Amino acid sequence: MQKMTPSFVASALAISLALAFPAHADSAKNAAVVKEAPLRAHLAFLASDVLEGRGTGQRGADLTVAYLETQALALGLKPGNGDSYRQSVQIAGVKTQPAESTLKLEAGGQALPISFGKDWVFAPGDATASHSFNADLVFVGYGITAPDEQWDDYKGMDLKGKILVMMVNDPQPTAAQPNRFNGKGLTYYGRWTYKFEEAKRQGAAGVLLIHTTPTASYGWSVIQNSWSGVERFQLASGTLGTQLQGWMTDDTARALFKAAGQDIDALRTAAESKDFKPVPLAAKLSGEMKAAVRKVEQFNVAAVVPGTDPKLRDEVVIYSAHWDHLGKQGDTGDTIFNGAVDNASGSAALLAMAQEAVRAPAKRSQMFLWVAAEEQGLLGSAAYASAPLWPLAKTAANLNLDSLNFVGATRDIGTQGSERTELGKLAETAAKAMGMHIAEAEPDLAGGYFRSDHFNFAKNGVPAFSIESGREYVKDPAGSKAKADAYGKRYHQVSDEYDASWDLSGMVQTAQYTLNLGRLIANGAKLPEWKAGDAFAKPRNGK
């Protein structure tokens, strides 16, 4: 476990505060140069054990919000919500109580010998503490209704009160249709969040997703850490989910289908065709599900650098990053999920960027937005999009930062998603000015575009994407790539901790690039738009 002495914490705070007030103003040439020292100081503190992993609804969350708003005030940023830096996010906290639950899967007249956490996980999706089930299971393939793809896995079947078993990801490309569902890239239809939403629209009582590492893009341990023995969250208002939401391992699914007299591989093959129809299983979910439910208030933190142009200052460029991680879990050993890379890095970068933006304002206003509860399903950014502090119709763009480069400087920068809009050309211009180029686009196998906070802006018509690390490392390319790849084993684990030996030149580079691009947008003649024909090409929400 990472240890930080009081003196180290005090030093980190002192450095960041001291650098917020330079002895002499920079020259115009250097007025917006992101510096490593404040970024590193913020990163070290945000990732420290002092903030206890910044868990939603936990003490560390309160400390994190207090730190961010204090730093925003020290930097001279204006409050983004009237006279406050905080925007309330009302959340329902739900923690499954497996010991009190009697839930079981039955097939062929027998209950499957499975255990919560090891073989399957479940939780209420409607913030209700107790549910009783005696519901039939139905396999619905990918569980997708996509008019734009002429695809409907439900075929009009009445599924009210049923438990839907479905695959994650979306139908794979074929030789005849190499580009269906974006080819090898994941679409929003493949995201687990969409699956739950569609099941609710179908009137189902619940959903059990079948996990495989290739289709989910992460191992079962990620599911365990996010669902087993921890509190999960959803927005407290708006459309609630189905009574039950959950996952099962591939081995559990195979045992279930076999006991129900079905060949899971044959059904998976059938589900790759648009002719697929739901298949009732000779199986059911029965028993009671118990959970502890509470209401939690969390906060987005919003701070603004006003624009200098009398007309354009009414429009805004938003830089965002989520401040939360997984908090404290368990009772023994290392219990703190520090989330140094994910996403103390992005939160620290925003503070370092804001320090420079104050010195050199742009024509349009610039908002620095730290959102809550990203790890719980992009809840903070969803709350912002539903009640924006700045009209979305006057929001030029959202540039999001999540899990930044801790390895070293690169010759390229990742801007996947920018090509959907007029931001693509500006992204190239900003990269060229820094002696970089845009990273070669790769199929979005993990659906990254739909898994970060910018997506809630995109759904509401605001051009938005996340800026990602490049992969063409300047120093020791092979070794640096291996170091970056090794992070996969630390993702959502207690081992995602800050290391003082990290080369932050790449992180500073990404922050500088993001600020430079934001300033190009903020000083531009007009608001950027989506490209015609893109799935999100629609007018900005007028709110």
XYZ file of C-alpha atoms in Angstrom:
543
model
C 0.000 0.000 0.000
C 1.284 3.447 -0.876
C 2.159 5.463 2.235
C 2.280 9.242 2.393
C 3.527 11.046 5.466
C 1.847 14.259 6.663
C 4.955 16.169 5.638
C 4.779 14.786 2.090
C 1.102 15.747 1.803
C 1.844 19.206 3.150
C 4.679 19.599 0.642
C 2.445 18.549 -2.261
C -0.181 21.078 -1.229
C 2.411 23.786 -0.731
C 3.925 23.213 -4.165
C 0.582 23.332 -5.953
C -0.567 26.444 -4.084
C 2.744 28.230 -4.504
C 2.755 27.576 -8.221
C -0.759 28.951 -8.480
C 0.675 32.368 -7.615
C 3.895 32.990 -9.583
C 6.132 35.851 -8.511
C 6.016 37.350 -12.000
C 3.554 36.918 -14.811
C 4.807 34.892 -17.771
C 5.456 36.615 -21.042
C 2.762 36.258 -23.666
C 4.864 33.611 -25.384
C 4.833 31.360 -22.318
C 1.461 32.363 -20.883
C -0.250 29.027 -21.480
C 2.539 26.510 -20.910
C 1.419 23.600 -18.717
C 4.034 22.861 -16.059
C 4.997 19.490 -14.654
C 5.525 20.520 -11.022
C 1.912 21.455 -10.227
C 0.590 18.535 -12.253
C 2.792 16.101 -10.338
C 1.878 17.639 -6.983
C -1.855 17.386 -7.698
C -1.440 13.840 -9.000
C 0.494 12.712 -5.929
C -2.125 14.103 -3.580
C -5.216 12.976 -5.486
C -3.808 9.437 -5.717
C -2.692 9.303 -2.088
C -4.162 7.148 0.655
C -5.349 10.380 2.289
C -8.230 10.530 -0.212
C -9.000 6.832 0.273
C -9.497 6.039 -3.396
C -12.059 8.820 -3.985
C -14.948 6.376 -3.697
C -18.481 7.497 -4.503
C -20.432 8.043 -1.299
C -17.328 7.628 0.854
C -15.339 10.040 3.016
C -12.655 10.252 0.348
C -15.182 11.699 -2.093
C -15.954 14.594 0.245
C -12.253 15.295 0.724
C -11.652 15.215 -3.028
C -14.416 17.697 -3.815
C -13.143 20.015 -1.087
C -9.618 19.829 -2.529
C -10.759 20.546 -6.092
C -12.911 23.531 -5.201
C -10.203 24.952 -2.925
C -7.644 24.655 -5.709
C -10.052 26.267 -8.194
C -10.501 29.189 -5.819
C -6.738 29.493 -5.278
C -6.145 29.564 -9.024
C -8.610 32.404 -9.498
C -11.220 30.412 -11.413
C -14.805 31.655 -11.239
C -17.492 29.385 -9.736
C -19.380 27.532 -12.450
C -22.715 27.323 -10.631
C -23.671 30.796 -9.509
C -21.517 31.509 -6.477
C -20.634 27.834 -6.001
C -18.145 25.475 -7.608
C -20.417 22.532 -6.806
C -23.238 20.971 -8.783
C -25.327 18.510 -6.806
C -25.644 14.974 -8.203
C -28.380 12.993 -6.462
C -27.507 9.306 -6.436
C -29.036 6.126 -5.059
C -26.498 3.805 -3.460
C -27.229 0.081 -3.637
C -25.262 -2.711 -1.981
C -26.324 -6.287 -2.605
C -26.639 -8.458 0.499
C -25.860 -11.957 -0.834
C -25.969 -13.570 2.607
C -29.552 -12.390 3.101
C -30.568 -13.210 -0.468
C -31.953 -16.592 -1.502
C -31.706 -16.014 -5.224
C -30.927 -19.070 -7.345
C -30.844 -20.196 -10.956
C -32.765 -23.382 -11.700
C -32.705 -25.538 -14.803
C -33.877 -29.070 -15.385
C -35.542 -29.004 -11.972
C -32.240 -28.425 -10.180
C -30.583 -25.344 -8.728
C -27.137 -24.597 -10.176
C -24.330 -24.881 -7.582
C -23.067 -21.319 -8.034
C -21.936 -18.644 -5.610
C -22.207 -14.864 -5.621
C -19.015 -13.163 -6.749
C -17.271 -16.283 -8.012
C -19.883 -17.358 -10.573
C -22.378 -14.528 -10.870
C -23.274 -11.103 -9.481
C -26.547 -9.224 -9.240
C -28.058 -6.033 -7.865
C -31.358 -4.167 -8.091
C -31.482 -1.696 -10.952
C -34.380 0.262 -9.490
C -32.961 1.245 -6.083
C -35.405 -1.041 -4.254
C -34.225 -2.978 -1.211
C -36.163 -6.218 -1.706
C -37.453 -8.206 -4.668
C -38.997 -11.655 -5.017
C -38.579 -13.594 -8.247
C -40.107 -16.620 -9.884
C -39.335 -15.627 -13.451
C -38.596 -17.555 -16.621
C -35.329 -17.002 -18.473
C -35.187 -16.075 -22.149
C -32.036 -15.903 -24.275
C -32.237 -12.798 -26.484
C -28.902 -12.995 -28.290
C -27.243 -9.581 -28.200
C -30.397 -7.927 -26.866
C -30.301 -5.217 -29.529
C -32.980 -3.205 -31.285
C -31.219 -1.092 -33.913
C -33.394 0.382 -36.681
C -30.332 1.924 -38.341
C -28.925 -1.603 -38.761
C -32.288 -3.231 -39.542
C -31.738 -5.393 -36.484
C -34.223 -6.570 -33.850
C -33.342 -9.370 -31.453
C -36.764 -9.224 -29.800
C -39.069 -9.745 -32.802
C -42.077 -8.445 -30.907
C -42.044 -11.180 -28.246
C -43.769 -10.233 -24.996
C -40.959 -10.277 -22.439
C -42.680 -8.533 -19.563
C -41.594 -10.004 -16.261
C -38.929 -12.225 -17.866
C -35.222 -12.445 -17.037
C -33.276 -11.797 -20.207
C -29.983 -13.605 -20.761
C -27.818 -11.881 -23.350
C -24.352 -11.466 -24.756
C -22.305 -8.292 -24.495
C -20.702 -6.613 -27.513
C -22.614 -6.527 -30.812
C -22.990 -8.709 -33.942
C -19.664 -9.334 -35.620
C -18.841 -8.321 -39.210
C -19.141 -10.882 -41.978
C -17.613 -11.210 -45.422
C -20.898 -10.053 -46.912
C -21.322 -7.229 -44.375
C -17.843 -6.178 -43.214
C -19.103 -2.865 -41.830
C -22.226 -3.909 -39.978
C -22.268 -2.497 -36.464
C -19.096 -0.553 -37.251
C -17.175 -3.651 -38.314
C -14.759 -4.764 -35.617
C -15.332 -1.576 -33.626
C -17.869 -1.637 -30.809
C -21.003 0.489 -31.084
C -23.154 1.742 -28.236
C -25.467 -1.219 -28.852
C -22.677 -3.448 -27.577
C -22.235 -1.665 -24.257
C -23.649 -3.267 -21.124
C -25.318 0.029 -20.252
C -27.344 -0.140 -23.479
C -28.336 -3.756 -22.742
C -29.830 -2.756 -19.401
C -31.619 0.234 -20.941
C -33.169 -1.836 -23.732
C -34.296 -4.563 -21.327
C -36.174 -1.906 -19.369
C -37.867 -0.704 -22.543
C -38.895 -4.299 -23.273
C -40.560 -4.556 -19.854
C -38.238 -7.276 -18.572
C -37.865 -7.953 -14.860
C -34.138 -8.348 -15.142
C -30.985 -8.989 -17.162
C -28.100 -11.417 -16.799
C -25.172 -10.636 -19.091
C -22.798 -13.416 -20.137
C -19.209 -12.391 -19.498
C -16.239 -13.375 -21.603
C -12.972 -11.471 -21.541
C -12.870 -10.931 -25.347
C -16.425 -9.570 -25.562
C -16.242 -7.421 -22.434
C -12.606 -6.355 -23.067
C -11.745 -7.009 -19.408
C -11.542 -9.990 -17.086
C -14.063 -11.276 -14.565
C -12.065 -9.640 -11.755
C -13.195 -6.231 -13.013
C -16.817 -7.369 -12.663
C -16.116 -8.760 -9.195
C -14.496 -5.533 -7.977
C -17.362 -3.443 -9.316
C -20.274 -5.646 -8.202
C -19.231 -7.959 -5.377
C -19.322 -6.652 -1.816
C -19.371 -3.002 -2.875
C -21.964 -0.291 -3.152
C -23.182 0.478 -6.656
C -24.851 3.670 -7.722
C -27.428 5.041 -10.109
C -29.005 8.458 -10.538
C -31.820 8.848 -8.034
C -34.188 10.500 -10.502
C -35.246 9.782 -14.061
C -35.886 6.397 -15.628
C -34.878 3.613 -13.267
C -33.598 0.236 -14.417
C -35.032 -3.258 -14.280
C -35.569 -4.971 -10.937
C -32.454 -7.100 -11.403
C -29.215 -6.405 -13.229
C -26.312 -8.815 -13.224
C -23.592 -10.820 -14.895
C -22.600 -14.481 -15.014
C -19.342 -16.123 -16.005
C -19.104 -18.034 -19.243
C -18.759 -21.282 -17.278
C -21.967 -20.510 -15.375
C -23.783 -19.758 -18.614
C -22.584 -23.009 -20.161
C -23.786 -25.003 -17.156
C -27.135 -23.200 -17.223
C -27.763 -23.743 -20.917
C -26.705 -27.385 -20.745
C -29.042 -28.050 -17.813
C -31.806 -26.300 -19.767
C -31.254 -28.620 -22.735
C -29.661 -25.992 -24.983
C -26.369 -25.750 -26.869
C -24.952 -22.363 -25.977
C -22.491 -22.337 -28.874
C -25.229 -23.080 -31.379
C -27.355 -20.272 -29.940
C -24.447 -17.871 -30.078
C -23.993 -18.703 -33.752
C -27.699 -18.198 -34.381
C -27.548 -14.810 -32.652
C -25.126 -13.549 -35.315
C -28.022 -13.469 -37.816
C -30.671 -10.772 -37.994
C -33.204 -13.617 -38.321
C -32.541 -14.684 -34.726
C -35.572 -14.918 -32.477
C -35.632 -15.051 -28.656
C -35.277 -18.549 -27.226
C -37.178 -19.372 -23.995
C -34.996 -21.458 -21.698
C -36.258 -24.305 -19.525
C -34.853 -22.361 -16.592
C -35.914 -19.743 -14.113
C -34.696 -17.327 -11.487
C -36.328 -17.725 -8.094
C -35.962 -16.512 -4.542
C -35.451 -13.154 -2.898
C -32.824 -10.513 -3.580
C -31.919 -8.216 -0.722
C -29.943 -5.001 -0.839
C -29.160 -2.022 1.350
C -30.309 1.189 -0.340
C -29.481 4.780 0.552
C -29.599 8.200 -1.078
C -26.265 9.943 -1.575
C -25.421 13.475 -2.650
C -22.225 13.804 -4.659
C -20.914 16.817 -6.530
C -19.517 17.793 -9.883
C -16.995 20.612 -9.535
C -17.219 23.339 -12.191
C -14.896 26.330 -12.543
C -14.745 28.910 -15.323
C -12.237 31.189 -17.013
C -14.446 33.892 -18.599
C -13.899 34.672 -22.254
C -12.519 38.003 -23.440
C -14.766 38.612 -26.462
C -17.953 40.549 -25.611
C -20.084 38.226 -27.775
C -18.212 34.935 -27.840
C -17.767 34.845 -24.066
C -21.364 33.596 -23.871
C -20.133 30.349 -25.458
C -17.926 27.829 -23.707
C -15.395 25.065 -24.247
C -15.592 22.409 -21.527
C -12.593 20.367 -20.386
C -13.671 17.425 -18.238
C -12.238 14.602 -16.155
C -13.824 12.318 -13.577
C -12.488 12.658 -10.048
C -13.844 9.394 -8.610
C -12.404 5.893 -8.376
C -13.422 2.753 -6.459
C -12.624 3.973 -2.949
C -12.055 1.637 -0.012
C -13.137 -1.991 -0.246
C -12.592 -4.943 2.063
C -11.261 -5.263 5.592
C -7.770 -6.729 5.248
C -4.618 -5.989 3.302
C -4.512 -3.067 0.926
C -8.109 -1.831 0.871
C -7.608 1.427 -1.073
C -8.147 1.601 -4.829
C -6.065 4.748 -5.331
C -6.811 5.193 -9.031
C -3.611 7.081 -9.816
C -3.850 6.674 -13.576
C -7.641 6.247 -13.552
C -8.259 9.115 -13.036
C -6.165 11.176 -10.650
C -4.099 11.820 -13.779
C -6.899 13.534 -15.688
C -8.086 15.472 -12.645
C -4.565 16.713 -11.923
C -4.069 17.663 -15.565
C -7.186 19.834 -15.506
C -5.856 21.740 -12.499
C -2.495 22.295 -14.209
C -4.263 23.408 -17.389
C -6.596 25.743 -15.511
C -3.597 27.427 -13.882
C -2.408 28.436 -17.360
C -5.829 29.258 -18.790
C -6.328 31.883 -16.083
C -3.151 33.634 -17.244
C -4.166 33.630 -20.902
C -7.946 33.688 -21.398
C -9.453 32.938 -24.809
C -12.278 34.656 -26.683
C -14.829 32.076 -25.551
C -15.163 31.056 -21.936
C -13.505 27.858 -20.743
C -14.990 25.562 -18.113
C -12.986 23.030 -16.131
C -15.400 20.319 -15.049
C -14.547 17.501 -12.632
C -17.435 15.037 -12.736
C -18.554 12.547 -10.114
C -19.376 8.843 -10.277
C -17.945 7.995 -13.691
C -17.007 4.565 -12.416
C -20.668 3.976 -11.576
C -21.886 4.515 -15.140
C -20.959 8.089 -16.161
C -23.450 9.432 -13.611
C -21.896 12.833 -12.957
C -21.645 13.765 -16.623
C -25.180 12.436 -17.205
C -26.429 14.683 -14.410
C -24.593 17.637 -15.939
C -26.011 16.975 -19.414
C -29.558 16.790 -18.032
C -29.139 20.051 -16.092
C -26.203 21.889 -17.698
C -24.625 24.844 -15.956
C -23.999 26.398 -19.375
C -26.546 26.044 -22.205
C -25.584 23.077 -24.376
C -26.659 25.117 -27.399
C -23.765 27.453 -26.555
C -21.271 24.735 -25.647
C -18.672 24.612 -28.403
C -17.111 21.271 -27.472
C -16.221 18.896 -24.684
C -12.638 17.611 -24.446
C -12.356 14.816 -21.901
C -9.287 13.409 -20.139
C -9.277 9.932 -18.620
C -6.236 7.798 -17.709
C -3.287 9.767 -19.047
C 0.192 8.831 -20.215
C 2.513 8.094 -17.266
C 5.262 6.533 -19.422
C 6.875 9.320 -21.434
C 6.534 11.722 -24.347
C 5.226 10.480 -27.698
C 5.276 11.597 -31.292
C 1.544 10.990 -31.699
C -1.651 11.770 -29.812
C -4.943 9.868 -29.677
C -8.049 11.733 -30.810
C -10.351 8.878 -31.813
C -13.866 10.218 -32.167
C -12.755 13.682 -33.300
C -13.199 12.559 -36.896
C -16.952 12.447 -36.309
C -16.976 16.255 -36.204
C -15.222 19.361 -37.450
C -12.960 18.957 -34.424
C -10.962 16.434 -36.453
C -9.222 19.092 -38.545
C -8.551 21.268 -35.522
C -7.086 18.244 -33.735
C -4.639 17.766 -36.611
C -3.702 21.457 -36.553
C -3.022 21.369 -32.810
C -0.900 18.229 -33.145
C 1.164 19.623 -36.018
C 1.895 22.805 -34.073
C 3.430 20.663 -31.308
C 5.463 18.534 -33.713
C 3.142 15.547 -33.323
C 0.688 13.723 -35.512
C -2.663 12.075 -34.871
C -2.350 8.426 -33.855
C -3.469 5.958 -36.479
C -7.087 5.019 -35.919
C -7.750 1.487 -34.747
C -11.028 -0.428 -34.480
C -12.681 0.582 -31.213
C -12.915 -2.990 -29.949
C -13.685 -2.028 -26.350
C -16.204 0.682 -27.209
C -14.028 3.345 -25.648
C -16.019 6.157 -27.257
C -19.072 5.117 -25.252
C -17.281 4.521 -21.946
C -16.054 8.005 -21.024
C -17.803 11.141 -19.852
C -17.668 12.920 -23.200
C -20.340 10.493 -24.421
C -23.075 12.212 -22.411
C -22.237 15.443 -24.215
C -22.187 13.698 -27.594
C -25.634 12.193 -26.982
C -26.920 15.734 -26.538
C -25.406 17.089 -29.740
C -22.189 18.624 -28.383
C -19.060 17.695 -30.382
C -17.054 15.695 -27.872
C -14.312 13.101 -27.525
C -11.585 11.969 -25.144
C -7.941 12.776 -25.799
C -5.755 9.725 -25.294
C -2.080 8.942 -25.019
C -0.058 8.266 -28.123
C 1.939 5.054 -28.598
C 5.005 6.202 -30.537
C 7.286 6.801 -27.568
C 10.270 9.085 -28.007
C 12.481 7.213 -25.523
C 12.967 3.440 -25.507
C 9.914 2.664 -27.688
C 9.822 -1.063 -26.923
C 10.381 -0.682 -23.194
C 7.930 2.183 -22.929
C 5.253 0.264 -24.777
C 5.758 -2.707 -22.442
C 5.417 -0.411 -19.436
C 2.183 1.053 -20.810
C 0.781 -2.390 -21.650
C 1.543 -3.628 -18.129
C -0.956 -1.124 -16.759
C -3.744 -3.425 -17.913
C -3.085 -5.646 -14.901
C -3.407 -2.650 -12.557
C -6.643 -1.317 -14.063
C -9.300 -1.140 -11.325
C -6.945 -2.828 -8.878
C -5.374 -1.574 -5.633
C -2.051 -1.514 -7.475
C -3.040 1.548 -9.553
C -0.875 3.775 -7.345
C 1.242 6.851 -7.948
C 4.965 6.254 -8.474
C 7.300 9.197 -7.938
C 9.657 7.750 -10.567
C 7.110 8.166 -13.356
C 8.217 10.190 -16.359
C 5.358 12.703 -16.639
C 6.571 14.338 -19.838
C 3.862 12.480 -21.752
C 1.185 13.521 -19.274
C 2.236 17.152 -19.514
C 2.289 16.792 -23.290
C -1.298 15.486 -23.328
C -2.477 18.263 -21.014
C -0.737 20.890 -23.155
C -2.221 19.469 -26.326
C -5.720 19.465 -24.823
C -5.384 23.070 -23.698
C -3.997 24.122 -27.080
C -6.851 22.419 -28.911
C -9.380 23.938 -26.542
C -7.943 27.391 -27.204
C -8.201 26.844 -30.973
C -11.877 26.052 -30.491
C -12.366 28.917 -28.045
C -10.821 31.413 -30.458
C -12.473 30.019 -33.592
C -14.905 31.912 -35.783
C -17.809 29.510 -35.238
C -18.963 26.562 -33.199
C -17.756 23.202 -34.585
C -20.432 20.831 -35.866
C -20.913 17.102 -36.405
C -20.292 15.656 -39.825
C -23.436 14.963 -41.795
C -24.604 11.387 -41.429
C -22.861 10.686 -38.131
C -25.002 8.863 -35.578
C -24.807 11.860 -33.237
C -25.266 14.531 -35.898
C -28.143 16.507 -34.432
C -28.660 20.011 -33.074
C -27.173 20.685 -29.669
C -29.733 20.291 -26.915
C -31.112 23.755 -26.272
C -30.878 23.508 -22.509
